[in-house]
Coordinates of C-alpha atoms and ligand atoms in Angstrom, one line a residue:
Chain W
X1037 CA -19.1 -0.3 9.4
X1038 CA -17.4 -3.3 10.1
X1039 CA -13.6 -2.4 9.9
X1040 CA -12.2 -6.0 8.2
X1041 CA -13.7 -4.1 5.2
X1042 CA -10.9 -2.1 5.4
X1043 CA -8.2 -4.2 5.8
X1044 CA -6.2 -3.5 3.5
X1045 CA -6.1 0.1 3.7
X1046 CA -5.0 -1.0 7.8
X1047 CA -2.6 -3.4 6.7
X1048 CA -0.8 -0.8 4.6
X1049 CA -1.1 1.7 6.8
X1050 CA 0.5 -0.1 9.6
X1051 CA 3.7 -1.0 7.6
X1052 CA 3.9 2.9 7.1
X1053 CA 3.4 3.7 10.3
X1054 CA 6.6 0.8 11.5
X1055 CA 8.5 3.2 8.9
X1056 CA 8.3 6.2 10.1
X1057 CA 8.6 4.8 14.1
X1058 CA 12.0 3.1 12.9
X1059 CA 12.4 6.1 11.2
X1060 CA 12.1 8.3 14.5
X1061 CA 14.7 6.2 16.0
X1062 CA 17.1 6.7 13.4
X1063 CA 16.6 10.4 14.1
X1064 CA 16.9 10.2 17.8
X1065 CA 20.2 8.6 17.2
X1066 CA 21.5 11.0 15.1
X1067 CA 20.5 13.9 17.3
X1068 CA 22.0 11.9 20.0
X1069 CA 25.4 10.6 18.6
X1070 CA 26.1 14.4 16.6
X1071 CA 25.8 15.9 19.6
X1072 CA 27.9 13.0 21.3
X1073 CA 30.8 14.2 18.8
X1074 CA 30.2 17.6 19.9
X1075 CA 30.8 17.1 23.5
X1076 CA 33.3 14.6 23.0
X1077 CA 34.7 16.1 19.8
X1078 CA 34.7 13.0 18.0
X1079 CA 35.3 13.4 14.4
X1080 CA 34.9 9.8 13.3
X1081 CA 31.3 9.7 15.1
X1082 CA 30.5 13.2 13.3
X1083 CA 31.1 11.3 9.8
X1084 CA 29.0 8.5 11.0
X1085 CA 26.0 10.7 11.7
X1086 CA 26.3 12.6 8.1
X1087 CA 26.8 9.2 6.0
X1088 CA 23.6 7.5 7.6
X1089 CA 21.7 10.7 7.3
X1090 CA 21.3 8.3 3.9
X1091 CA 19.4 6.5 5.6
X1092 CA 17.2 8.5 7.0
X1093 CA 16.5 10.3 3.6
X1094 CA 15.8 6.9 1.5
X1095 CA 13.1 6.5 4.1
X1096 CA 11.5 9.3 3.7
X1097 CA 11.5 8.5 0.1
X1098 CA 10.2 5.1 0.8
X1099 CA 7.3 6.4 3.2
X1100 CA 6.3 9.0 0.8
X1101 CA 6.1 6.7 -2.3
X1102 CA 4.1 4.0 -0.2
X1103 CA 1.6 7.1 1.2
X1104 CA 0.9 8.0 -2.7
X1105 CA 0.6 4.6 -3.6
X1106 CA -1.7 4.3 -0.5
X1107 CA -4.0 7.1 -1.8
X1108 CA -3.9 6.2 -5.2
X1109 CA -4.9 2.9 -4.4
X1110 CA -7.1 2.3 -1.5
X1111 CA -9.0 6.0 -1.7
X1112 CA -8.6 7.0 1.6
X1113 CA -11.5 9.4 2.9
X1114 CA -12.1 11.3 6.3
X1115 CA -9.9 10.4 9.0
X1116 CA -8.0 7.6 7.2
X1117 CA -6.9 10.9 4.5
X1118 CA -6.1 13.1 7.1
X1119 CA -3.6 9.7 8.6
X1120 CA -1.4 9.0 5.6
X1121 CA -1.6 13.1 4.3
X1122 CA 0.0 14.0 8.2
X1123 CA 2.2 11.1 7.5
X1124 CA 3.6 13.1 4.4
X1125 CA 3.9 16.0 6.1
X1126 CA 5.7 14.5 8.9
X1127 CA 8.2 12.6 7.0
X1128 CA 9.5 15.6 5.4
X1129 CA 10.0 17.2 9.4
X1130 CA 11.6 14.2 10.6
X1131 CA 13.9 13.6 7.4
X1132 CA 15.1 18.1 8.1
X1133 CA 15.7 16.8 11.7
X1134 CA 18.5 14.4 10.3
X1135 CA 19.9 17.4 8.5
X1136 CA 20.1 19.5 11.3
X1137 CA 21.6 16.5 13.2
X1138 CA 24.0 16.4 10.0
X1139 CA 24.6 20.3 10.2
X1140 CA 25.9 20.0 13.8
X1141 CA 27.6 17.2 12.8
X1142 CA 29.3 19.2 9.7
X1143 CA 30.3 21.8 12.4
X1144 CA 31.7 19.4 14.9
X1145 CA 34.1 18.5 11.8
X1146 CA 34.8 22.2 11.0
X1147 CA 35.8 23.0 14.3
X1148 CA 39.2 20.3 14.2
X1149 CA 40.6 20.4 17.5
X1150 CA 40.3 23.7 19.0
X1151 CA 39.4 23.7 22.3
X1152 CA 35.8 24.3 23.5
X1153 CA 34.8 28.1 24.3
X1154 CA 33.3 27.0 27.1
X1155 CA 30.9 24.1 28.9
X1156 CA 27.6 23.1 26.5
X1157 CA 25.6 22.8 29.7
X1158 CA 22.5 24.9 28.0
X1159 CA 23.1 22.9 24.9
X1160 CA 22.8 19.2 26.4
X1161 CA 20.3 20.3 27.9
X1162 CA 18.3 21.7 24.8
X1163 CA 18.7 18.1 23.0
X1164 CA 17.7 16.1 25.9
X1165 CA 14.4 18.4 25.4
X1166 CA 14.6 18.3 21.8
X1167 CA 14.8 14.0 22.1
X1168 CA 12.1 14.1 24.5
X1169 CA 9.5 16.3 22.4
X1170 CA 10.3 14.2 19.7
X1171 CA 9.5 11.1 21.6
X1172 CA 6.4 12.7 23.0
X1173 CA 4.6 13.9 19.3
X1174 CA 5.4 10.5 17.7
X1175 CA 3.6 9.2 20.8
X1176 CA 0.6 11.5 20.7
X1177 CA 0.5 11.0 17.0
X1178 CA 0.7 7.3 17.0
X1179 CA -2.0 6.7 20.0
X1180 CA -4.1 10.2 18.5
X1181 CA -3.5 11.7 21.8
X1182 CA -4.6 15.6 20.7
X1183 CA -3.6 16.3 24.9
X1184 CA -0.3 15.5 24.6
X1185 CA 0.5 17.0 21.1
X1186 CA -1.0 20.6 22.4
X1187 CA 1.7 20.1 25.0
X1188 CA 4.9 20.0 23.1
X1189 CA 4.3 23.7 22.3
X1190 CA 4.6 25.0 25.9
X1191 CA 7.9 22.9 25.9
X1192 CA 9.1 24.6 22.6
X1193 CA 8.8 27.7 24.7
X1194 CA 11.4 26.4 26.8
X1195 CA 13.5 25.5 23.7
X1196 CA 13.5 29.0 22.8
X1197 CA 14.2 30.1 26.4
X1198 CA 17.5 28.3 26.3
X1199 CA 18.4 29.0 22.9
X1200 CA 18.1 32.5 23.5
X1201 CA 20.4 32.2 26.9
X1202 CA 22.6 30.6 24.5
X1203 CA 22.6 33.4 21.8
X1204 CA 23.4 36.4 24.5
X1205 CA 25.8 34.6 26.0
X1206 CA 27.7 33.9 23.1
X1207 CA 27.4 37.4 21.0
X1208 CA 28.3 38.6 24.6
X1209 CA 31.7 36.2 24.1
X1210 CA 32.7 37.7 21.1
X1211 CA 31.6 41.1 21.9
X1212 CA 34.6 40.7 24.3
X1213 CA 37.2 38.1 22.8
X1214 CA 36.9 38.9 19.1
X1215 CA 39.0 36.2 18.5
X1216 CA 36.9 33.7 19.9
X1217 CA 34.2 34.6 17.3
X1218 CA 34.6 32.0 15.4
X1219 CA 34.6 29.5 17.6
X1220 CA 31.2 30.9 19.5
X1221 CA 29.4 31.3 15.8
X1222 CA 30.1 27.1 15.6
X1223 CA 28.8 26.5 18.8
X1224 CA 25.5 28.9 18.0
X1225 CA 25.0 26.7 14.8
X1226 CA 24.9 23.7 17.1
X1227 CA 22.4 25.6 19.4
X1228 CA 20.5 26.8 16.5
X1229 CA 19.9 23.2 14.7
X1230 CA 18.7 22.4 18.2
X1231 CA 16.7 25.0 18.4
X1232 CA 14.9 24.2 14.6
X1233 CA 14.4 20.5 15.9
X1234 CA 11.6 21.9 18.5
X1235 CA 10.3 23.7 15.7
X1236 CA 10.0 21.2 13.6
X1237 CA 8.7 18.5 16.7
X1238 CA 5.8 21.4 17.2
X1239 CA 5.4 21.3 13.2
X1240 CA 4.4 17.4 14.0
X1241 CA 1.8 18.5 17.0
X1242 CA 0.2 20.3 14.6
X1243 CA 0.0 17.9 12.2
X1244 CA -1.6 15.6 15.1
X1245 CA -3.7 17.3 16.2
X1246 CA -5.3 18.1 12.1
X1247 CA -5.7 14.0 12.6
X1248 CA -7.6 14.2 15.2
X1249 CA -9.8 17.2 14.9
X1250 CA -9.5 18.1 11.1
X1251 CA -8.5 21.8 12.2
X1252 CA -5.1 23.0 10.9
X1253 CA -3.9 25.5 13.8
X1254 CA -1.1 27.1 14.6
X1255 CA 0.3 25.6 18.0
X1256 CA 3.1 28.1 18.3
X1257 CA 2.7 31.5 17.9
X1258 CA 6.3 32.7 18.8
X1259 CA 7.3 33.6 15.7
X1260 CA 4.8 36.3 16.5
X1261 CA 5.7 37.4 19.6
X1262 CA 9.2 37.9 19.1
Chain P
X482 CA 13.5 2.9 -6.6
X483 CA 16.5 3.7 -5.2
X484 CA 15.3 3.5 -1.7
X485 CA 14.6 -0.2 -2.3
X486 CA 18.6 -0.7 -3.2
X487 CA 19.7 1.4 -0.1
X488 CA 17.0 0.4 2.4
X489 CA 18.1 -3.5 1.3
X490 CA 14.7 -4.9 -0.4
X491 CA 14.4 -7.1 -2.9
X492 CA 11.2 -7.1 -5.4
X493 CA 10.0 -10.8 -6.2
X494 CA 7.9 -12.3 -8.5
X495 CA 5.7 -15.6 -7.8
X496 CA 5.4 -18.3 -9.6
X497 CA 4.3 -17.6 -13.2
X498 CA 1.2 -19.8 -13.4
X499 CA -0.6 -18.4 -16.3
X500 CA 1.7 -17.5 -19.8
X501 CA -0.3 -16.1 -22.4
X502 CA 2.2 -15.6 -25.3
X503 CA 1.7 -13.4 -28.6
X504 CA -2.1 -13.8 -28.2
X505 CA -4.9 -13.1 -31.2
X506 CA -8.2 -14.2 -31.2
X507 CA -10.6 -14.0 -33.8
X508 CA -14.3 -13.9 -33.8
X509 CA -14.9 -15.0 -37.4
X510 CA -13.2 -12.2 -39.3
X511 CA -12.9 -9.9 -36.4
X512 CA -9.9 -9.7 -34.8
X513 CA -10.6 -8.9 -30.9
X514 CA -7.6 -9.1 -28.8
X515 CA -4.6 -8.4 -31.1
X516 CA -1.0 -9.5 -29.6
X517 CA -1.7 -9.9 -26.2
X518 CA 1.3 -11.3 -23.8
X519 CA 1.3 -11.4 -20.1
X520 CA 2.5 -12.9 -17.1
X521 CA -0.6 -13.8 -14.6
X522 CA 1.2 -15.0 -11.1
X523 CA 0.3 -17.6 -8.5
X524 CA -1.1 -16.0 -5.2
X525 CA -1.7 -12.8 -6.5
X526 CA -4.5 -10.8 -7.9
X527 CA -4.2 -9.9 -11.5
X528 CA -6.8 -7.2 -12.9
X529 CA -7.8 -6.4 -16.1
X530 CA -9.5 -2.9 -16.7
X531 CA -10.2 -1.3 -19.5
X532 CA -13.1 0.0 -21.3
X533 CA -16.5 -1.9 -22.5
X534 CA -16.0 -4.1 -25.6
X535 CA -11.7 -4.0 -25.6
X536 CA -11.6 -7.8 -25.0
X537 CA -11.2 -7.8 -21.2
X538 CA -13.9 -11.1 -21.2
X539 CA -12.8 -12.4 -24.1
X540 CA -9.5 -12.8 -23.1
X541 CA -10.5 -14.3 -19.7
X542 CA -12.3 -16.9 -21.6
X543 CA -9.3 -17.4 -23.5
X544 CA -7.8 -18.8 -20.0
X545 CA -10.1 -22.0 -19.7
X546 CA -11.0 -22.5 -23.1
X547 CA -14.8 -21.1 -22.7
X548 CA -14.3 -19.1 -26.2
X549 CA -14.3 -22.9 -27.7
X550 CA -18.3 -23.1 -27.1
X551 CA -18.5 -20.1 -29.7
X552 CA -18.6 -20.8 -33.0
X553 CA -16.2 -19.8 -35.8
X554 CA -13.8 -18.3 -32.9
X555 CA -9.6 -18.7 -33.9
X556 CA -6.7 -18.1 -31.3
X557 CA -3.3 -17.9 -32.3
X558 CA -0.5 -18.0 -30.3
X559 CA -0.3 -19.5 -26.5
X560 CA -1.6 -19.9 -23.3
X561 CA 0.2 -22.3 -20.6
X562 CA -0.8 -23.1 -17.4
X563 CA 2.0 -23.8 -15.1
X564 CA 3.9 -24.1 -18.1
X565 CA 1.9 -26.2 -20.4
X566 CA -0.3 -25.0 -23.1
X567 CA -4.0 -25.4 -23.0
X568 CA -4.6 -25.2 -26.5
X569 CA -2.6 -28.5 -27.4
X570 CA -4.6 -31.4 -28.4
X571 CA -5.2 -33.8 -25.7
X572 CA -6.1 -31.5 -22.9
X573 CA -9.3 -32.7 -21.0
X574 CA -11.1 -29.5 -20.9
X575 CA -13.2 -31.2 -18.1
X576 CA -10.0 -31.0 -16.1
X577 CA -9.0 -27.7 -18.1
X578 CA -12.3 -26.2 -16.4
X579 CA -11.9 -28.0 -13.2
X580 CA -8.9 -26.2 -12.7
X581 CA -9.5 -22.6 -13.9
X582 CA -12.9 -21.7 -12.1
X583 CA -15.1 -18.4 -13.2
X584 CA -17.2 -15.9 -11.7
X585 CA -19.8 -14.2 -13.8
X586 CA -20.9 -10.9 -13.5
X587 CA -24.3 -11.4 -12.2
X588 CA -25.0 -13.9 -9.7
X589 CA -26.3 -17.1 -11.5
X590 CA -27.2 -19.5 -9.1
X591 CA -28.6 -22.8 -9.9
X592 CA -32.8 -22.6 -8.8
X593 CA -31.8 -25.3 -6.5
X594 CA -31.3 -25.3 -2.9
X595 CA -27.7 -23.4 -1.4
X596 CA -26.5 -27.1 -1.0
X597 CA -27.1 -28.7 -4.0
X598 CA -25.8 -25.6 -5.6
X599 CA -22.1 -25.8 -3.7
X600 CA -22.5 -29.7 -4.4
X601 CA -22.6 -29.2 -8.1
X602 CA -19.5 -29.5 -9.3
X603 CA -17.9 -32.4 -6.9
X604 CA -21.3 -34.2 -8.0
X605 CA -20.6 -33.4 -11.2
X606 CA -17.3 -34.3 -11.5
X607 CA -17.5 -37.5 -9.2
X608 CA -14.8 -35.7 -6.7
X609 CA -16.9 -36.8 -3.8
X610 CA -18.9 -40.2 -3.2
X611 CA -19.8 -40.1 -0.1
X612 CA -22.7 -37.6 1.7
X613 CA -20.5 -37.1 5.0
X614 CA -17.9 -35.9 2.6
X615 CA -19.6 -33.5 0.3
X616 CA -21.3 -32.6 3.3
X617 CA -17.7 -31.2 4.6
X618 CA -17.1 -29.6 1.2
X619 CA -20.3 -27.7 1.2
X620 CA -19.7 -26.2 4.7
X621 CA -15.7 -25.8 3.9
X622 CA -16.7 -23.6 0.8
X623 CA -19.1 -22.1 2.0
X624 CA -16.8 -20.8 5.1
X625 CA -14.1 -19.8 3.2
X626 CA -16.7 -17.3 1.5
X627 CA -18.1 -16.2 4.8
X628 CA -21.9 -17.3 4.0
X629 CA -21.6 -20.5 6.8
X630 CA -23.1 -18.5 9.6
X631 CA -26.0 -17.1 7.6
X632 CA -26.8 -20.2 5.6
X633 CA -26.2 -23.1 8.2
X634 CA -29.8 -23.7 9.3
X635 CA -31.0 -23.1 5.8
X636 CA -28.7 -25.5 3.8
X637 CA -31.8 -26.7 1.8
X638 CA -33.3 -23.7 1.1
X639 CA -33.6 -22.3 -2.0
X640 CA -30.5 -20.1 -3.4
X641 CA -32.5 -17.8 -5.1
X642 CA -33.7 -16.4 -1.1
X643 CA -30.5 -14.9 -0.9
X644 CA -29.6 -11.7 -1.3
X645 CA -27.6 -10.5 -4.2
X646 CA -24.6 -10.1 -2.2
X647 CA -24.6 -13.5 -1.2
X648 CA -25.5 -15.3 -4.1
X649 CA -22.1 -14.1 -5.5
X650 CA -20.6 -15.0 -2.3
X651 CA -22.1 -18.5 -3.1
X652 CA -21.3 -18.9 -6.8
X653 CA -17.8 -18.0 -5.7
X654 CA -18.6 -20.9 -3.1
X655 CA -19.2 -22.7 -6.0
X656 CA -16.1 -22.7 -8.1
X657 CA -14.1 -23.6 -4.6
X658 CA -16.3 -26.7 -4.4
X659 CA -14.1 -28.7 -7.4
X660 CA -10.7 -27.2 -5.3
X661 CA -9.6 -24.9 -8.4
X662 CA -6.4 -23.6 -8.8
X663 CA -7.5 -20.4 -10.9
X664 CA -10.4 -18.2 -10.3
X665 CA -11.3 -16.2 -13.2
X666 CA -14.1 -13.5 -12.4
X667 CA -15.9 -10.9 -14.7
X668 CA -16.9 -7.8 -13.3
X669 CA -18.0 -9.8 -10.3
X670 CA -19.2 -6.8 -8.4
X671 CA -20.7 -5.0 -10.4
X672 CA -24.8 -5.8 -9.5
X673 CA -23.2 -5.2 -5.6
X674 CA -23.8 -2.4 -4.0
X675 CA -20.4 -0.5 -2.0
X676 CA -20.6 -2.5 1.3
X677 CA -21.3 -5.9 -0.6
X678 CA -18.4 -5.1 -3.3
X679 CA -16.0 -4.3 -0.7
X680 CA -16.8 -8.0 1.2
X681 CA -16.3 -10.0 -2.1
X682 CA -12.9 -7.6 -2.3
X683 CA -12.1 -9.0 1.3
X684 CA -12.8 -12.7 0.2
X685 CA -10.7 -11.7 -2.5
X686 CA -7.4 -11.1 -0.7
X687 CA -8.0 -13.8 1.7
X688 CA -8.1 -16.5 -1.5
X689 CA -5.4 -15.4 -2.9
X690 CA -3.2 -16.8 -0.4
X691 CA -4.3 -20.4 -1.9
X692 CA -5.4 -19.2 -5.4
X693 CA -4.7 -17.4 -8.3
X694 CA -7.3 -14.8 -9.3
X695 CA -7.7 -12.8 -12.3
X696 CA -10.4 -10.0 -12.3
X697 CA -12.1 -8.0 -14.9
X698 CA -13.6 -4.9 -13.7
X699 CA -14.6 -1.9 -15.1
X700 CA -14.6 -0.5 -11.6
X701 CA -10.7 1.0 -11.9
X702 CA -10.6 2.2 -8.0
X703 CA -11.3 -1.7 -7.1
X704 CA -8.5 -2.8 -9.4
X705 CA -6.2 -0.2 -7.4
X706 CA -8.0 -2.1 -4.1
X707 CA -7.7 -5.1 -4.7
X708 CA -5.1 -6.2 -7.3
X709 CA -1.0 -6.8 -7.6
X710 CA -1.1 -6.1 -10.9
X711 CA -3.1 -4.3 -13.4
X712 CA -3.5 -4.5 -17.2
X713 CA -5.2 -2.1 -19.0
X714 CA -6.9 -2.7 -22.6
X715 CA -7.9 -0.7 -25.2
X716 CA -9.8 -1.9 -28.4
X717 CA -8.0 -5.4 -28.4
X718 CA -4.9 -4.3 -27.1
X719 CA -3.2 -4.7 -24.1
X720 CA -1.6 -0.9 -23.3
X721 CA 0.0 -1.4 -20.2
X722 CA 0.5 -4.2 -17.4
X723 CA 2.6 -3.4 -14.3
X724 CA 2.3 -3.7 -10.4
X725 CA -0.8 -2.0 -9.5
X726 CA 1.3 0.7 -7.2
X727 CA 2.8 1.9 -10.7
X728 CA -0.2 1.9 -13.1
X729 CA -2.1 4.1 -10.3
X730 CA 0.8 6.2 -9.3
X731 CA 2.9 6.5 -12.1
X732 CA 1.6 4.8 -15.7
X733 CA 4.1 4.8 -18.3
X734 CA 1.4 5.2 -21.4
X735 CA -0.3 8.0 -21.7
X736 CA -3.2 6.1 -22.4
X737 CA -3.2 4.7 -19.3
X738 CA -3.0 7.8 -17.7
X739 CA -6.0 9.1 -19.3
X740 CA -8.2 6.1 -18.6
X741 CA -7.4 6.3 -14.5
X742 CA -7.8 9.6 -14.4
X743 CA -11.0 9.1 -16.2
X744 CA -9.8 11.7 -19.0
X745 CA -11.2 10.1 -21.9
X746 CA -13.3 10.8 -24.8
Ligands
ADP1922 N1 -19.7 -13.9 -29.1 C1 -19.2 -12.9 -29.8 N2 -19.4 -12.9 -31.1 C2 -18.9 -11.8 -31.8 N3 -18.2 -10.8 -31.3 C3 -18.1 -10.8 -30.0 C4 -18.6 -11.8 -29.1 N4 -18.3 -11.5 -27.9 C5 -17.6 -10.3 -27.9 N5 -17.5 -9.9 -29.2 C6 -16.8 -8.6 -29.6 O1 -15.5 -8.7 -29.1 C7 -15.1 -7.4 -28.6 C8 -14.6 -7.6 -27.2 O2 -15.7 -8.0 -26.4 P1 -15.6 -8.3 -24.9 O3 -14.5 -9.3 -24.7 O4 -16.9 -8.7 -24.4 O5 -15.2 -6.9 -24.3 P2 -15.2 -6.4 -22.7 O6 -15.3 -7.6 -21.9 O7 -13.9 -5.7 -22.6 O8 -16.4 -5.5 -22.6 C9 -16.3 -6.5 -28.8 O9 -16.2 -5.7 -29.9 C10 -17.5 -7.4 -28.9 O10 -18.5 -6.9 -29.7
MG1923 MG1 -16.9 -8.0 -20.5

């Protein structure tokens, strides 16, 4: 069938879409910048990445309402459904992401000015990965590229792999300096926000590859294994 | 919505080309649309749902006058057209009907060739005097309903060959011929099958851009398609009238409610 026919549904659709991209960046910048004002112990950037979290929530809010309104007006079926109910789904991944950006933020801000424990080498590393899966399921979701959503679950594994170095090092830490404890328990919030942001990226594979295919399937089975 | 505050948007609202003001209309002693008042915008598509025998046609008429060819018919209250109202005396209905075009619900072409049937009106009304001229018309209306390609070698053919689909396509073709600023059209789709609904649906959003339209429909999913706003009416009365987002997604009557959801009865 001639696809003008649906125009209107497209045109929608599209605008939606432009939402939740800017919407992705808004969330790669937070991640980015709260971990900045970790590293650099930046209070003032900290706030920053809390009071646009705002943001971030009103467009959830405003991609949510325009899906309904989508469904309720231009009776989706099939694949076109399965688009703007992934959509919902993924708004509500992306818009936890900017809390979790937010919680690190919040602990950057409880942990004033004491000195760091020790290097975040793991850490940095573990949001570069976080940034990139991000960047790769919004990409396999926006070109339908099942491939490269089945992918970001392998790199989840190496999420976990560094957020569990990160966890024995640190319970290791206070094992031995008790007074240190509180400062290690702030940086394994920070790891563990991290570490929920790969979850939640994997929670978007899935959600691509249900487009795609129509099958809901688990792409991580960790939780499992552990 | 508070996300349209915080995200920086601002709703507008067109020009207000149709005003029908504390409307009744009367068909002898029965009273058939009871104190109706809305606001029918320029570029946009305004749809009227509701179901069979609450006014929806009688009110449309009420937009170009048609109701005046029945006899013993009253209207009270107002109806202005880009502020002026159509009911004074001294309106040249000619003009009146000129302007506010109207779609019926089952194709009526004229037994006459596709030409003379999109030459009609500018005939008619003496818009055009020249053939090289109407000539243009013809093909320019014809185009802007997509029938050109299928009807360009058979311009003097009878209209009645075509298919139902596009003899709606070509009444609409029709109205466009006298350049009309309203388009007025009663459950135009509704002796279309899906694929040929969904094509007058398509002309439909591409008009608007240089038209009003208002569209009766007892199809409510094509309202929710098609429209900007939606009114809904109930035995004479208009219930509700919002943006069509809100009357699909969140009605405030609950008699709207239970007409989309198709919980009545
Ligand atoms: N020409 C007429 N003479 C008398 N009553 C009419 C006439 N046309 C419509 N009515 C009555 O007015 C009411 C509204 O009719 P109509 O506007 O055709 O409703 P709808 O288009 O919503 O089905 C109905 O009760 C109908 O019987
Ligand atoms: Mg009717």
């Amino acid at each position: 069938m001639n696809s003008g026919l649906r125009a209107p549904f497209d045109r929608e659709f599209a605008i939606i879409q432009d939402d939740l991209l800017k919407m992705h960046q808004l969330i790669d910048e937070a991640v980015a910048r709260s971990y900045a004002s970790l590293a650099g112990r930046d209070p003032e950037l900290a706030r920053q990445v809390i009071d646009d979290d705002e943001i971030i929530n009103q467009l959830r809010f405003k991609i949510e309402e325009a899906s309904l309104a989508l469904i309720a007006t231009q009776q989706p079926t099939a694949t076109d459904l399965r688009k703007v109910i992934a959509i919902m789904h993924i708004v509500v991944e992306l818009e936890r992401m900017g809390d979790h950006a937010t919680g690190i933020a919040t602990t950057v801000l409880l942990m004033g000015d004491e000195p760091s424990l020790k290097p975040l080498v793991d850490l940095s590393k573990m949001v570069e990965l976080g940034r990139e899966m991000l960047d790769d399921s919004i990409q396999a979701l926006i070109n339908q590229d099942t491939e490269r959503a089945k992918k970001i679950a392998a790199r989840d594994d190496e999420m976990d792999k560094y957020y569990r170095a990160i966890f024995d090092e640190l319970v290791d830490i206070m094992a031995r300096q008790p007074d240190a404890a509180p400062r290690a328990t702030y940086l394994l919030w920070c790891a563990h926000n991290v570490e929920r942001i790969g979850d939640r990226v994997t929670n978007i594979a899935e959600r691509v590859v249900f487009v795609s295919t129509g099958d809901m399937q688990e792409l991580n089975i960790k939780e499992q294994q552990i | 919505m508070t996300w349209c505050k915080i995200l920086g948007m601002k709703s507008s609202g067109n020009h207000a080309k149709v005003e029908v003001r504390d409307l009744d209309f009367y068909y002898g002693h029965f009273k058939a649309l009871s104190d109706i008042s809305l606001t029918i915008r320029q570029n946009e598509i305004t749809a009227l749902i509701g179901p069979s025998g609450c006014g929806k046609s009688t009110f449309l008429r009420c937009i170009n006058r048609m109701n005046d060819t029945i006899s013993g018919t009253r209207i009270v209250g107002e109806v202005l057209i880009d502020g002026k109202d159509i009911y004074q005396d001294g309106i040249d209905l000619a003009d009146l009907r000129r302007r506010v075009g109207m779609v019926f619900q089952k194709p009526n072409p004229f037994p006459q060739s596709i030409f003379d049937n999109v030459a009609f009106g500018p005939r008619v009304l003496g818009q055009v005097n020249n053939r090289r001229r109407l000539k243009e018309v013809v093909e320019e209306s014809l185009k802007a309903v997509a029938l050109i390609d299928q009807v360009r070698d058979s311009l003097d053919e009878s209209a009645l060959n075509l298919s139902l689909g596009e003899q709606q396509r070509l009444c609409l073709a029709r109205v466009l011929a006298v350049r009309p600023e309203i388009i007025l059209m009663d459950e135009p789709c509704s002796a279309l099958d899906p694929i040929d609904t969904l094509r007058i649906e398509e002309l439909m959003l591409r008009l608007k851009n240089d038209y009003t339209i208002v569209i009766v429909t007892h199809n409510m999913q094509q309202a929710a398609r098609v429209s900007d706003r939606t009114g809904l009416f109930w035995l004479g009365e208009l219930v509700e009238f919002d943006i069509t987002n809100n009357i699909f997604t969140r009605p405030q009557e609950q008699r709207t409610e239970d007409y989309i959801s198709g919980r009545v009865g």
